[in-house]
PDB file of C-alpha atoms in Angstrom:
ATOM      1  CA  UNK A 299       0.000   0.000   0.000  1.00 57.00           C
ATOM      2  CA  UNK A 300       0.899   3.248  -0.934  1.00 64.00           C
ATOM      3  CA  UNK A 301       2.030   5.138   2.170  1.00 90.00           C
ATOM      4  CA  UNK A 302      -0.673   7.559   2.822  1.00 94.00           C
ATOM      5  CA  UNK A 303      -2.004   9.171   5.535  1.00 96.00           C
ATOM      6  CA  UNK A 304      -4.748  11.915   6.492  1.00 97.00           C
ATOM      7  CA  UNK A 305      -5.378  13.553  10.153  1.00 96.00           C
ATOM      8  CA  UNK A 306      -7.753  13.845  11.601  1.00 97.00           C
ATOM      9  CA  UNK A 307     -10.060  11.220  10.495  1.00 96.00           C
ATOM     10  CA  UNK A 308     -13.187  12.514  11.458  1.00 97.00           C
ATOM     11  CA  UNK A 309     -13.930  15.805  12.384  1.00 97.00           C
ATOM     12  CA  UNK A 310     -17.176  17.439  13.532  1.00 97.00           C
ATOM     13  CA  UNK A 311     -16.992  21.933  13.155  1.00 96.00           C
ATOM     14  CA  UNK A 312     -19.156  24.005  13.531  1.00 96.00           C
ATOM     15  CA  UNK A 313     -20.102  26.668  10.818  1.00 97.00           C
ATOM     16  CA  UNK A 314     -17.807  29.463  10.310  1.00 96.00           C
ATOM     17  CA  UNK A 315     -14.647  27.918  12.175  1.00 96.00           C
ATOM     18  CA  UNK A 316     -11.822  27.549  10.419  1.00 96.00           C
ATOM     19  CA  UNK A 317     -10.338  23.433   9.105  1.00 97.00           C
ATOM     20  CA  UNK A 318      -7.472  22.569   8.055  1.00 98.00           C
ATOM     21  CA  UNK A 319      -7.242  18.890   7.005  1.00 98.00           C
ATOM     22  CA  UNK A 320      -3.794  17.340   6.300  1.00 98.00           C
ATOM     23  CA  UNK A 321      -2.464  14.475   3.567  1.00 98.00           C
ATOM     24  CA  UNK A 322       1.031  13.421   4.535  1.00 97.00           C
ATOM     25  CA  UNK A 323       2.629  10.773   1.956  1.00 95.00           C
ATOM     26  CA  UNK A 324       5.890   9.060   2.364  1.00 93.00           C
ATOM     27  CA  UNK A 325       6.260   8.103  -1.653  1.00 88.00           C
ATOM     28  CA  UNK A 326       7.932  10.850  -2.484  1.00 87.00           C
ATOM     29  CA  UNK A 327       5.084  11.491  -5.432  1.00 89.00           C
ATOM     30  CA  UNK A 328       4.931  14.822  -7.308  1.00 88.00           C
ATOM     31  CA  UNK A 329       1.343  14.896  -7.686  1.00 90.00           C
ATOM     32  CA  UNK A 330      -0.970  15.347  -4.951  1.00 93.00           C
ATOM     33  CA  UNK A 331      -4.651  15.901  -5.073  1.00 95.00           C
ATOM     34  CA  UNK A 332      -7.939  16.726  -2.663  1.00 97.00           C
ATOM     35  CA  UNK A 333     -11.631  15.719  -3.892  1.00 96.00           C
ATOM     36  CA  UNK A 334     -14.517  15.533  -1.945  1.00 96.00           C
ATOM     37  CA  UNK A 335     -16.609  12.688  -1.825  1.00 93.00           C
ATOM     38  CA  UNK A 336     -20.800  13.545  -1.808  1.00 91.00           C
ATOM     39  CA  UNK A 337     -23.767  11.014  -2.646  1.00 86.00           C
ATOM     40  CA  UNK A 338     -24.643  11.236  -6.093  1.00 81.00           C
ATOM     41  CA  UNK A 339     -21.439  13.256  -7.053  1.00 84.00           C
ATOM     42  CA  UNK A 340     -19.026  10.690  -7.074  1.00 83.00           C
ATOM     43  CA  UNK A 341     -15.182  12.111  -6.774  1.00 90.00           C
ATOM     44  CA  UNK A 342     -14.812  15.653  -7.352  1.00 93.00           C
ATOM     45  CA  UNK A 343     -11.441  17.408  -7.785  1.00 94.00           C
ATOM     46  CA  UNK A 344     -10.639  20.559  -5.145  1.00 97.00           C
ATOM     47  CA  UNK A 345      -7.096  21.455  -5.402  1.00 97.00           C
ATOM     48  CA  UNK A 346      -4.557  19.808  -6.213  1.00 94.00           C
ATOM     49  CA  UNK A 347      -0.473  20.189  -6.557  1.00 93.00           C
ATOM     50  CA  UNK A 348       2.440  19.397  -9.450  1.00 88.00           C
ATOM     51  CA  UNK A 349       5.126  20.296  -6.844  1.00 88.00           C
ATOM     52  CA  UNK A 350       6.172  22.599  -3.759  1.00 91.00           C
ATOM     53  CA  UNK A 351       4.469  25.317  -3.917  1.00 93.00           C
ATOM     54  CA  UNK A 352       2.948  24.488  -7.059  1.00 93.00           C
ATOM     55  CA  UNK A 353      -0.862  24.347  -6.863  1.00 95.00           C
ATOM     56  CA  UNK A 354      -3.664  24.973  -8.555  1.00 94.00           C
ATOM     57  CA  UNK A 355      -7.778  24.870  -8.582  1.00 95.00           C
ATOM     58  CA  UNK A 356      -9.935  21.914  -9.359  1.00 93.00           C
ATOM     59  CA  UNK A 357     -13.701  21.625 -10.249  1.00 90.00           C
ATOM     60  CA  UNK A 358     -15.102  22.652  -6.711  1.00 95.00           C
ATOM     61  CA  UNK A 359     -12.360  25.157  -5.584  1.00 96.00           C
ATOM     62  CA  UNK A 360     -14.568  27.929  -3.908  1.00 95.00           C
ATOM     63  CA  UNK A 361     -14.678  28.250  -0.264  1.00 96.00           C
ATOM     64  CA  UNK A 362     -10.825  25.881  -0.012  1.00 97.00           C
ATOM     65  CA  UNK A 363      -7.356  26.854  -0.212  1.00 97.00           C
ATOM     66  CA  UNK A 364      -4.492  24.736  -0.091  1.00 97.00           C
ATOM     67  CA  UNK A 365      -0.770  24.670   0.806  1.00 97.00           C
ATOM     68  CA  UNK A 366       2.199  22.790  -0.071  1.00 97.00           C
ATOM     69  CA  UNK A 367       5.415  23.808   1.638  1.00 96.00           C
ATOM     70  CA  UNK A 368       7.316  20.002   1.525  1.00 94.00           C
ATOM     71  CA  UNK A 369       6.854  17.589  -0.649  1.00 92.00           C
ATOM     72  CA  UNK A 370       5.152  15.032   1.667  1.00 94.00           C
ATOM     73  CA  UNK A 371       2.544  17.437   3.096  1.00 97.00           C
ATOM     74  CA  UNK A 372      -0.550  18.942   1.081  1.00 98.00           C
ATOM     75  CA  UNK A 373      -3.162  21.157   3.195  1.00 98.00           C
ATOM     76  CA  UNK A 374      -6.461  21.795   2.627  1.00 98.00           C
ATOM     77  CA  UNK A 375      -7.576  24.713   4.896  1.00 98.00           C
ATOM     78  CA  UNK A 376     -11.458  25.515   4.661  1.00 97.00           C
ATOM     79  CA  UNK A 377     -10.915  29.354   6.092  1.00 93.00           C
ATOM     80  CA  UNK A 378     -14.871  29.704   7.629  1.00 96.00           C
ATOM     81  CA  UNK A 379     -16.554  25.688   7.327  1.00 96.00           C
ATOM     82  CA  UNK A 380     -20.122  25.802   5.931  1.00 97.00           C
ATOM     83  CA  UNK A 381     -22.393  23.337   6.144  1.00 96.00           C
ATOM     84  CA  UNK A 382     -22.428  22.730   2.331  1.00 96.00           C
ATOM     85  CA  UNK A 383     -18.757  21.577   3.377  1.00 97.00           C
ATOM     86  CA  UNK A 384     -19.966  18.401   4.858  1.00 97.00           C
ATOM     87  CA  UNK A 385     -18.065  15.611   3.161  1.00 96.00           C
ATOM     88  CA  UNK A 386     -15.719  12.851   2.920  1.00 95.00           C
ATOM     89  CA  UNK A 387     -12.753  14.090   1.658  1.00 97.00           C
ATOM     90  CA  UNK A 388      -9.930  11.795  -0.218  1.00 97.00           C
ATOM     91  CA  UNK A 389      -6.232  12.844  -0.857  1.00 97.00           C
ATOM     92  CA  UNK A 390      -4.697  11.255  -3.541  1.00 95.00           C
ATOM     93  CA  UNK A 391      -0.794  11.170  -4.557  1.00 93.00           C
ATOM     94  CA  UNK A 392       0.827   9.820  -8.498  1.00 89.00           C
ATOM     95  CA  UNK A 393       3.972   9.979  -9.269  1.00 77.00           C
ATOM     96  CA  UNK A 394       5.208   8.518 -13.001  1.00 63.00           C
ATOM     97  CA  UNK A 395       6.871   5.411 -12.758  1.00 55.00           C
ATOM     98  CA  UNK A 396       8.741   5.665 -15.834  1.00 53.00           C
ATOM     99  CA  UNK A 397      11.209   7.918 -17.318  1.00 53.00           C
ATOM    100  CA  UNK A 398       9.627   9.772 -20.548  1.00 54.00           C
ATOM    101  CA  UNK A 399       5.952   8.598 -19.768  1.00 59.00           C
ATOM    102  CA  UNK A 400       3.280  11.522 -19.671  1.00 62.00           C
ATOM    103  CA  UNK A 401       1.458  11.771 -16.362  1.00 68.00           C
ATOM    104  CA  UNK A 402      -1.886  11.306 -18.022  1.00 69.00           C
ATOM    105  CA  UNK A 403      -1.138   7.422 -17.458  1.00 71.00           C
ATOM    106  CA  UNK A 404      -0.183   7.511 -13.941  1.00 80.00           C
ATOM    107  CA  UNK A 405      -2.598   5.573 -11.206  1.00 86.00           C
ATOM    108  CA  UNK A 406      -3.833   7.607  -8.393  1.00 91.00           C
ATOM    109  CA  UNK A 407      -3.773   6.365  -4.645  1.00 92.00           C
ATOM    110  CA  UNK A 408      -5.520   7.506  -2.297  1.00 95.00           C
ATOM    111  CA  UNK A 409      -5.624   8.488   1.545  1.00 96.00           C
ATOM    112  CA  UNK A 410      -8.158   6.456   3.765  1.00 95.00           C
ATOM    113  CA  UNK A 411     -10.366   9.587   3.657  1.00 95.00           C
ATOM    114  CA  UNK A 412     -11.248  12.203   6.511  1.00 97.00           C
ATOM    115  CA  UNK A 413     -15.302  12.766   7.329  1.00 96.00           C
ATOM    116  CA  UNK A 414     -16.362  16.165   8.272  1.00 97.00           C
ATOM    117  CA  UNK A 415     -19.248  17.586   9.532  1.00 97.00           C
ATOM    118  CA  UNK A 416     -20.020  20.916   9.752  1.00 97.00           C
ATOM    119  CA  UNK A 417     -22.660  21.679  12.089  1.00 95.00           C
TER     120      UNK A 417
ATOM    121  CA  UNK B 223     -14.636  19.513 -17.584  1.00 65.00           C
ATOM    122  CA  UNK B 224     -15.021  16.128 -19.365  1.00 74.00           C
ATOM    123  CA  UNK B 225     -18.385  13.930 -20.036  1.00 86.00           C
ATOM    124  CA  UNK B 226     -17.530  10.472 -18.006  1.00 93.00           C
ATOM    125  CA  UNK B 227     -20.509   8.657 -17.721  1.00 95.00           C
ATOM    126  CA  UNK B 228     -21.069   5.466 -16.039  1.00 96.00           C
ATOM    127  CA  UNK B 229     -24.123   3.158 -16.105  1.00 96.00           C
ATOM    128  CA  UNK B 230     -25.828   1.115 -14.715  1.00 96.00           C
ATOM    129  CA  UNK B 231     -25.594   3.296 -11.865  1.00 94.00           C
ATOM    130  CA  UNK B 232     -26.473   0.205  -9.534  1.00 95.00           C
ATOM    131  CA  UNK B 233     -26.397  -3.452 -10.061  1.00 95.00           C
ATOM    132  CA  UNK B 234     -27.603  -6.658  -7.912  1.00 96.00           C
ATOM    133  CA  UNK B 235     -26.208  -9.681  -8.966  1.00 96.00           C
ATOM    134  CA  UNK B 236     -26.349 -13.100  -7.806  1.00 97.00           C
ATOM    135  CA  UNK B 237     -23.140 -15.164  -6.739  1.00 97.00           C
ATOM    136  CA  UNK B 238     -21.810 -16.678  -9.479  1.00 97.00           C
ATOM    137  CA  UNK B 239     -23.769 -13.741 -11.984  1.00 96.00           C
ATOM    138  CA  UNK B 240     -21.330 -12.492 -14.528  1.00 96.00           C
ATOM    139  CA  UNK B 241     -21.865  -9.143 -15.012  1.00 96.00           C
ATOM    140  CA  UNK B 242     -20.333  -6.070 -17.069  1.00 95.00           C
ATOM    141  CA  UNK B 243     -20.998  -2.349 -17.007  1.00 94.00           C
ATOM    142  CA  UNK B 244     -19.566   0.645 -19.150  1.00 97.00           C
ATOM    143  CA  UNK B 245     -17.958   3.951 -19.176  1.00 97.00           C
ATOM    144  CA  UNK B 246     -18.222   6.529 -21.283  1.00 97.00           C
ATOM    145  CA  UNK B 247     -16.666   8.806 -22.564  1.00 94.00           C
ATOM    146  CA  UNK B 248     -15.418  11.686 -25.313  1.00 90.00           C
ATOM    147  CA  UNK B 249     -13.611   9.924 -27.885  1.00 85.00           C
ATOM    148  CA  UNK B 250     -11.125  13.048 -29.135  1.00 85.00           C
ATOM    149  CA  UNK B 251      -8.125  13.861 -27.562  1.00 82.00           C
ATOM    150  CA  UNK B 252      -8.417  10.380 -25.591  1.00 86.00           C
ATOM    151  CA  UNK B 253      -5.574   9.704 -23.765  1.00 87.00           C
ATOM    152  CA  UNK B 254      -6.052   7.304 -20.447  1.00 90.00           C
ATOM    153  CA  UNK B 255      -8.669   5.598 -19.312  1.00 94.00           C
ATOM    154  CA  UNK B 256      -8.261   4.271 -15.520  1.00 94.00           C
ATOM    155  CA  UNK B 257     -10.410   1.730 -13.692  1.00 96.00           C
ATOM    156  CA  UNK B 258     -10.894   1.878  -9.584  1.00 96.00           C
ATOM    157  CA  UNK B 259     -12.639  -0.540  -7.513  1.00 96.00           C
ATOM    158  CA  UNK B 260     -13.929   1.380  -4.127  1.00 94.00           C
ATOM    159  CA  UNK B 261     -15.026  -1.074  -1.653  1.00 94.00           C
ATOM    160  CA  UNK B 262     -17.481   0.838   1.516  1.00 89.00           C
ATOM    161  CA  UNK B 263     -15.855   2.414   4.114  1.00 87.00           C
ATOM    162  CA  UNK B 264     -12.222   2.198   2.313  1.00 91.00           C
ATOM    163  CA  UNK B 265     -10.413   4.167  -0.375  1.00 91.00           C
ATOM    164  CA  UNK B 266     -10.626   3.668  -4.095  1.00 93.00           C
ATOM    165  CA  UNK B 267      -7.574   1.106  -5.250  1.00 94.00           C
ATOM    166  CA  UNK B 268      -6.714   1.149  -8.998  1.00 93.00           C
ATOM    167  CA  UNK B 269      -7.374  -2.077 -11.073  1.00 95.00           C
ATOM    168  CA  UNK B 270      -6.367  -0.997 -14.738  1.00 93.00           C
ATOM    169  CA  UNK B 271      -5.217   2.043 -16.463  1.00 92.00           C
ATOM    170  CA  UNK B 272      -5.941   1.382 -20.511  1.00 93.00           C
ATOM    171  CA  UNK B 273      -4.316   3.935 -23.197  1.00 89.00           C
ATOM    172  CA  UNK B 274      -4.527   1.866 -26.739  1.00 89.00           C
ATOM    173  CA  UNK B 275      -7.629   1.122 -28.797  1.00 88.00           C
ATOM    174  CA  UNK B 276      -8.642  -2.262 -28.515  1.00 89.00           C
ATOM    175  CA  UNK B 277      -6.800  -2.599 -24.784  1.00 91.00           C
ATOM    176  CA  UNK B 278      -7.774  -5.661 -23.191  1.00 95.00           C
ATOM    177  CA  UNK B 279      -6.765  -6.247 -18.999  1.00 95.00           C
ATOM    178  CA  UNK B 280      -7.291  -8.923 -17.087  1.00 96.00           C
ATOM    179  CA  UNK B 281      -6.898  -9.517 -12.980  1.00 94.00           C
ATOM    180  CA  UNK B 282      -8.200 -12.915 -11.963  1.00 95.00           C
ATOM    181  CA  UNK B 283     -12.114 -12.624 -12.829  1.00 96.00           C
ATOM    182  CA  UNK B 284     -11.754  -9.255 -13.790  1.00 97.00           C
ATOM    183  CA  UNK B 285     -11.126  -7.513 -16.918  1.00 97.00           C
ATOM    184  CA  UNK B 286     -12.113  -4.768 -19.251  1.00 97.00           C
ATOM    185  CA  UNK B 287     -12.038  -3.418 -22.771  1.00 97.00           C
ATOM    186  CA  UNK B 288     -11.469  -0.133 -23.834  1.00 96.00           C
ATOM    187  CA  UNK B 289     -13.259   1.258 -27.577  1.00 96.00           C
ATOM    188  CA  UNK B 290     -11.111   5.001 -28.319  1.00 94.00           C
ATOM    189  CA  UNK B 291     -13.037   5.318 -31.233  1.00 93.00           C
ATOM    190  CA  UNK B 292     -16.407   5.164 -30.044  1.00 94.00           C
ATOM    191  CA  UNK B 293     -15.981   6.206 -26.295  1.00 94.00           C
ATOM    192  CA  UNK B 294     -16.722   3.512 -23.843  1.00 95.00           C
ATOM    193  CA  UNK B 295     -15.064   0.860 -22.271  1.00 97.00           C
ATOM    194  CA  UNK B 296     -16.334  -2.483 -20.568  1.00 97.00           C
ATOM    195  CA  UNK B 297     -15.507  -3.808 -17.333  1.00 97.00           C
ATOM    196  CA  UNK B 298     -16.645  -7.464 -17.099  1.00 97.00           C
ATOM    197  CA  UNK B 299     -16.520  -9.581 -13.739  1.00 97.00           C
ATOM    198  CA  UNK B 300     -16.905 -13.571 -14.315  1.00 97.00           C
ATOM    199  CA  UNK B 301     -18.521 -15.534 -11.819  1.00 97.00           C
ATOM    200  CA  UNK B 302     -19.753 -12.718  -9.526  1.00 96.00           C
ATOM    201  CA  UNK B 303     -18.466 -13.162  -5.164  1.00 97.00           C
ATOM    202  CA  UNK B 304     -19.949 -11.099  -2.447  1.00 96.00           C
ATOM    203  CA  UNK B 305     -16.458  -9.868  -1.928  1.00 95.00           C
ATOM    204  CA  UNK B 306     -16.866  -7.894  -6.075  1.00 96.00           C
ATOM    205  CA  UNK B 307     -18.912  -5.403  -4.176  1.00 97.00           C
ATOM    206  CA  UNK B 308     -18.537  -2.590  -4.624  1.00 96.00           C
ATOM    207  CA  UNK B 309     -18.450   0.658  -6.773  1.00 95.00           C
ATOM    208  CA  UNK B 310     -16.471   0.740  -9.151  1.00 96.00           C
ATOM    209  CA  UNK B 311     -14.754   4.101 -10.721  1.00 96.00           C
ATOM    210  CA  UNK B 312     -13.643   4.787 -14.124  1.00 96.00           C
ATOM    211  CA  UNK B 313     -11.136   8.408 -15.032  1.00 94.00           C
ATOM    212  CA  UNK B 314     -10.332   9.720 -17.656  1.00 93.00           C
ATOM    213  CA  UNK B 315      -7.605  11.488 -18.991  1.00 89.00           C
ATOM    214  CA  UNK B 316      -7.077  13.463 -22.225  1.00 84.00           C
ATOM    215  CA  UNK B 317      -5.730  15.689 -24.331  1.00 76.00           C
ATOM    216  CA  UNK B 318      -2.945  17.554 -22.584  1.00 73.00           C
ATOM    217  CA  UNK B 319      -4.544  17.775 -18.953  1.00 78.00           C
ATOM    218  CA  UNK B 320      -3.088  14.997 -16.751  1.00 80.00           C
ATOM    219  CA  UNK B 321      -5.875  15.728 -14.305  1.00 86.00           C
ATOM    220  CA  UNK B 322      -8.340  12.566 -14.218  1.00 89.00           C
ATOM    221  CA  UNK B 323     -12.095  13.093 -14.677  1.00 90.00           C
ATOM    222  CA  UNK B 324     -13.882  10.280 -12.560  1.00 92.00           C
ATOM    223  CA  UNK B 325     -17.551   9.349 -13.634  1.00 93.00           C
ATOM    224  CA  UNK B 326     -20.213   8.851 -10.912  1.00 93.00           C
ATOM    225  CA  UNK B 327     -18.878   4.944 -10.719  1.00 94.00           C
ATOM    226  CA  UNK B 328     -21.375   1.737 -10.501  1.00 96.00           C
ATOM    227  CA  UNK B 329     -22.463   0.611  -7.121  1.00 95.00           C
ATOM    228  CA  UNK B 330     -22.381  -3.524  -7.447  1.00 97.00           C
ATOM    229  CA  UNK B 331     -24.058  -5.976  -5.195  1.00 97.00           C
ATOM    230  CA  UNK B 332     -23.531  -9.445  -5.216  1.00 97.00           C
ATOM    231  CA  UNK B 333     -25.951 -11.328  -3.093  1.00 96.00           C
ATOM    232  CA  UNK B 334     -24.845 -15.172  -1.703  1.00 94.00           C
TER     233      UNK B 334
END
């Protein structure tokens, strides 16, 4: 298994606090990415990073803001929770296994996932 | 953002059903198509990633097709086991993003 991990696991806010949930990999992988999990809505793409300090938005990017300042760590800071915010969210890291070959092929695995609710 | 579609959205099977579903998706500027299986209360693990027309991948009971020209690929389980459910997840890639679009996945059941 991919060495992956997410703190905290679950989390219960309240609306208008600030979150900051945190993907910490141990691979070494280039890419990292945040999606939020929602009934109906399958996976859907938040931020996510080519590199320190290299970020950039995804499909659902309003109200989230992320940070990478190492390679291993990727932050997803909600700055004032609402309760639209309640989710299950999934980091996910890929890296390109071989020399020359596009990241368009590269397999995504993913964190064990952090619940929040936003009260 | 990219089309993916997946359907059935839900299937109930019987053990030892075989059973297939399909994704699809915009044939121009293909460029990956990936295949997740995301058990409940886990994380999604990858099962194939499929780049060439005509692809064919196989794990154990498991294995899918993949159509460029036309826009889908299959994903066929033989001889259906209560441990196959799950939903499964199929991304796409193309063009020059290397971002992967998932589709809503198929939720599978199979009953003993």
């Amino acid at each position: 298994d991919a060495g992956i991990t997410q703190s905290p696991r679950h989390k219960v806010t309240e609306t208008g606090t600030p979150v900051t949930l945190r993907c910490h990999q141990t691979e070494n992988h280039r890419y990292m990415y945040w999606y939020r999990q929602d009934p109906g809505h399958g996976l859907r793409l938040i931020h996510y990073s080519y590199g320190v300090k290299d970020t950039d938005k995804g499909e659902v990017s309003d109200g989230y803001s992320v940070s990478r300042s190492k390679t291993e760590d990727f932050l997803l800071t909600l700055e004032s929770a609402t309760s639209s915010q309640t989710s299950v969210y999934f980091c996910a890291i890929s890296e390109s296994t071989l020399a020359g070959v596009a990241p368009q092929t590269d397999t995504q695995y993913f964190g064990p996932g952090t619940r929040l609710t936003v009260l | 953002i990219l089309n993916v579609e997946q359907s059935p959205q839900s299937l109930h099977v019987q053990e030892g059903d075989s059973t297939n579903f399909t994704c699809s998706f915009p044939s121009s500027n293909f460029y990956a198509l990936h295949w997740y299986r995301w058990e409940t209360a886990k994380s999604p693990e990858a099962l194939f990633v499929m780049t060439l027309n005509g692809d064919e991948k196989k794990k154990g009971r498991i294995s899918a097709t993949l159509n460029t020209k036309e826009g889908y690929s299959y994903l066929y389980i033989k001889g259906s086991q209560p441990e196959d459910s799950a939903t499964y997840l199929c991304a796409l890639t193309s063009g020059g993003s290397y971002i992967p679009t998932f589709g809503r996945g198929t939720s599978l059941i199979v009953h003993p």
